[in-house]
Every structure is written in C-alpha cells, then in structure tokens.
C-alpha cells in the first residue's frame, strides 16, 4: 500500500472517529472497509440518491470516493 493511500485511510478513520465518536480501532476498521469496497459504496450511494422517473446524468463508473 502506498503512502498516499495510508494517509487517506488514516484521515478517513480520524473523521469517522470524530463524527461517530467511535474508538480508534473501530473507526480504523470502518475506514478500511470503506476503502476496500469503494466501487460498491459508490454504486449504493448513486442508487440511493437517484430518481426513479429519469435516468442518472452521471454514470457510476465515472465516480470514485478517493481521487487517484
């Protein structure tokens, strides 16, 4: 894992810990899970916030949680 990926992981973990008031290990586990399932998470977020009456203007394959 690259240094940039580790810093993103730690920042996400810190945000989860601060906002959800989780322990350090629980927030790190949650951040690791989000980091590993990024494509599935994006798909579910698009599906959750999409309308049924018209198609999406943005395609799921064009989106990412973390910029490369």
PDB file of C-alpha atoms in Angstrom:
ATOM      1  CA  UNK A   1       0.000   0.000   0.000  1.00  0.00           C
ATOM      2  CA  UNK A   2       1.364   3.394  -0.943  1.00  0.00           C
ATOM      3  CA  UNK A   3       1.993   6.241   1.477  1.00  0.00           C
ATOM      4  CA  UNK A   4      -0.757   8.364  -0.109  1.00  0.00           C
ATOM      5  CA  UNK A   5      -3.305   5.556   0.367  1.00  0.00           C
ATOM      6  CA  UNK A   6      -2.299   5.162   4.001  1.00  0.00           C
ATOM      7  CA  UNK A   7      -2.714   8.865   4.663  1.00  0.00           C
ATOM      8  CA  UNK A   8      -6.193   8.804   3.081  1.00  0.00           C
ATOM      9  CA  UNK A   9      -7.078   5.813   5.206  1.00  0.00           C
ATOM     10  CA  UNK A  10      -5.893   7.480   8.397  1.00  0.00           C
ATOM     11  CA  UNK A  11      -7.703  10.726   7.574  1.00  0.00           C
ATOM     12  CA  UNK A  12     -10.948   8.861   6.878  1.00  0.00           C
ATOM     13  CA  UNK A  13     -10.510   6.915  10.100  1.00  0.00           C
ATOM     14  CA  UNK A  14      -9.995  10.127  12.048  1.00  0.00           C
ATOM     15  CA  UNK A  15     -13.131  11.662  10.503  1.00  0.00           C
ATOM     16  CA  UNK A  16     -15.212   8.609  11.414  1.00  0.00           C
ATOM     17  CA  UNK A  17     -13.839   8.611  14.942  1.00  0.00           C
ATOM     18  CA  UNK A  18     -14.595  12.295  15.397  1.00  0.00           C
ATOM     19  CA  UNK A  19     -18.089  12.323  13.863  1.00  0.00           C
ATOM     20  CA  UNK A  20     -19.395   8.981  15.125  1.00  0.00           C
ATOM     21  CA  UNK A  21     -17.484   9.013  18.430  1.00  0.00           C
ATOM     22  CA  UNK A  22     -16.117   5.510  17.816  1.00  0.00           C
ATOM     23  CA  UNK A  23     -12.994   4.035  19.354  1.00  0.00           C
ATOM     24  CA  UNK A  24      -9.785   4.244  17.356  1.00  0.00           C
ATOM     25  CA  UNK A  25      -9.819   0.576  16.349  1.00  0.00           C
ATOM     26  CA  UNK A  26     -13.493   0.577  15.364  1.00  0.00           C
ATOM     27  CA  UNK A  27     -13.084   3.701  13.226  1.00  0.00           C
ATOM     28  CA  UNK A  28      -9.957   2.306  11.571  1.00  0.00           C
ATOM     29  CA  UNK A  29     -11.831  -0.909  10.770  1.00  0.00           C
ATOM     30  CA  UNK A  30     -14.730   1.096   9.281  1.00  0.00           C
ATOM     31  CA  UNK A  31     -12.351   3.226   7.200  1.00  0.00           C
ATOM     32  CA  UNK A  32     -10.530   0.126   5.936  1.00  0.00           C
ATOM     33  CA  UNK A  33     -13.855  -1.429   4.910  1.00  0.00           C
ATOM     34  CA  UNK A  34     -14.916   1.706   3.032  1.00  0.00           C
ATOM     35  CA  UNK A  35     -11.504   1.923   1.381  1.00  0.00           C
ATOM     36  CA  UNK A  36     -11.624  -1.685   0.160  1.00  0.00           C
ATOM     37  CA  UNK A  37     -15.221  -1.565  -1.101  1.00  0.00           C
ATOM     38  CA  UNK A  38     -15.053   1.833  -2.780  1.00  0.00           C
ATOM     39  CA  UNK A  39     -16.740   0.717  -6.013  1.00  0.00           C
ATOM     40  CA  UNK A  40     -19.632  -0.957  -4.195  1.00  0.00           C
ATOM     41  CA  UNK A  41     -20.073   2.063  -1.913  1.00  0.00           C
ATOM     42  CA  UNK A  42     -20.295   4.441  -4.889  1.00  0.00           C
ATOM     43  CA  UNK A  43     -22.852   2.191  -6.574  1.00  0.00           C
ATOM     44  CA  UNK A  44     -25.095   2.124  -3.488  1.00  0.00           C
ATOM     45  CA  UNK A  45     -24.822   5.887  -2.968  1.00  0.00           C
ATOM     46  CA  UNK A  46     -25.842   6.550  -6.571  1.00  0.00           C
ATOM     47  CA  UNK A  47     -28.719   4.119  -6.299  1.00  0.00           C
ATOM     48  CA  UNK A  48     -29.861   5.667  -3.034  1.00  0.00           C
ATOM     49  CA  UNK A  49     -29.845   9.239  -4.355  1.00  0.00           C
ATOM     50  CA  UNK A  50     -31.206   8.533  -7.857  1.00  0.00           C
ATOM     51  CA  UNK A  51     -34.704   9.216  -9.054  1.00  0.00           C
ATOM     52  CA  UNK A  52     -36.939   6.538 -10.468  1.00  0.00           C
ATOM     53  CA  UNK A  53     -38.568   8.736 -13.110  1.00  0.00           C
ATOM     54  CA  UNK A  54     -35.474   9.736 -15.078  1.00  0.00           C
ATOM     55  CA  UNK A  55     -32.046   8.332 -15.711  1.00  0.00           C
ATOM     56  CA  UNK A  56     -28.886   9.474 -13.991  1.00  0.00           C
ATOM     57  CA  UNK A  57     -26.800  12.181 -15.610  1.00  0.00           C
ATOM     58  CA  UNK A  58     -23.659  10.675 -14.096  1.00  0.00           C
ATOM     59  CA  UNK A  59     -22.519   7.120 -14.726  1.00  0.00           C
ATOM     60  CA  UNK A  60     -21.321   5.107 -11.692  1.00  0.00           C
ATOM     61  CA  UNK A  61     -18.090   4.041 -13.398  1.00  0.00           C
ATOM     62  CA  UNK A  62     -17.049   7.703 -13.721  1.00  0.00           C
ATOM     63  CA  UNK A  63     -17.151   8.310  -9.947  1.00  0.00           C
ATOM     64  CA  UNK A  64     -14.734   7.458  -7.141  1.00  0.00           C
ATOM     65  CA  UNK A  65     -14.624   8.153  -3.424  1.00  0.00           C
ATOM     66  CA  UNK A  66     -10.893   8.835  -3.448  1.00  0.00           C
ATOM     67  CA  UNK A  67      -9.116  10.678  -6.223  1.00  0.00           C
ATOM     68  CA  UNK A  68      -6.188   8.867  -7.765  1.00  0.00           C
TER      69      UNK A  68
END
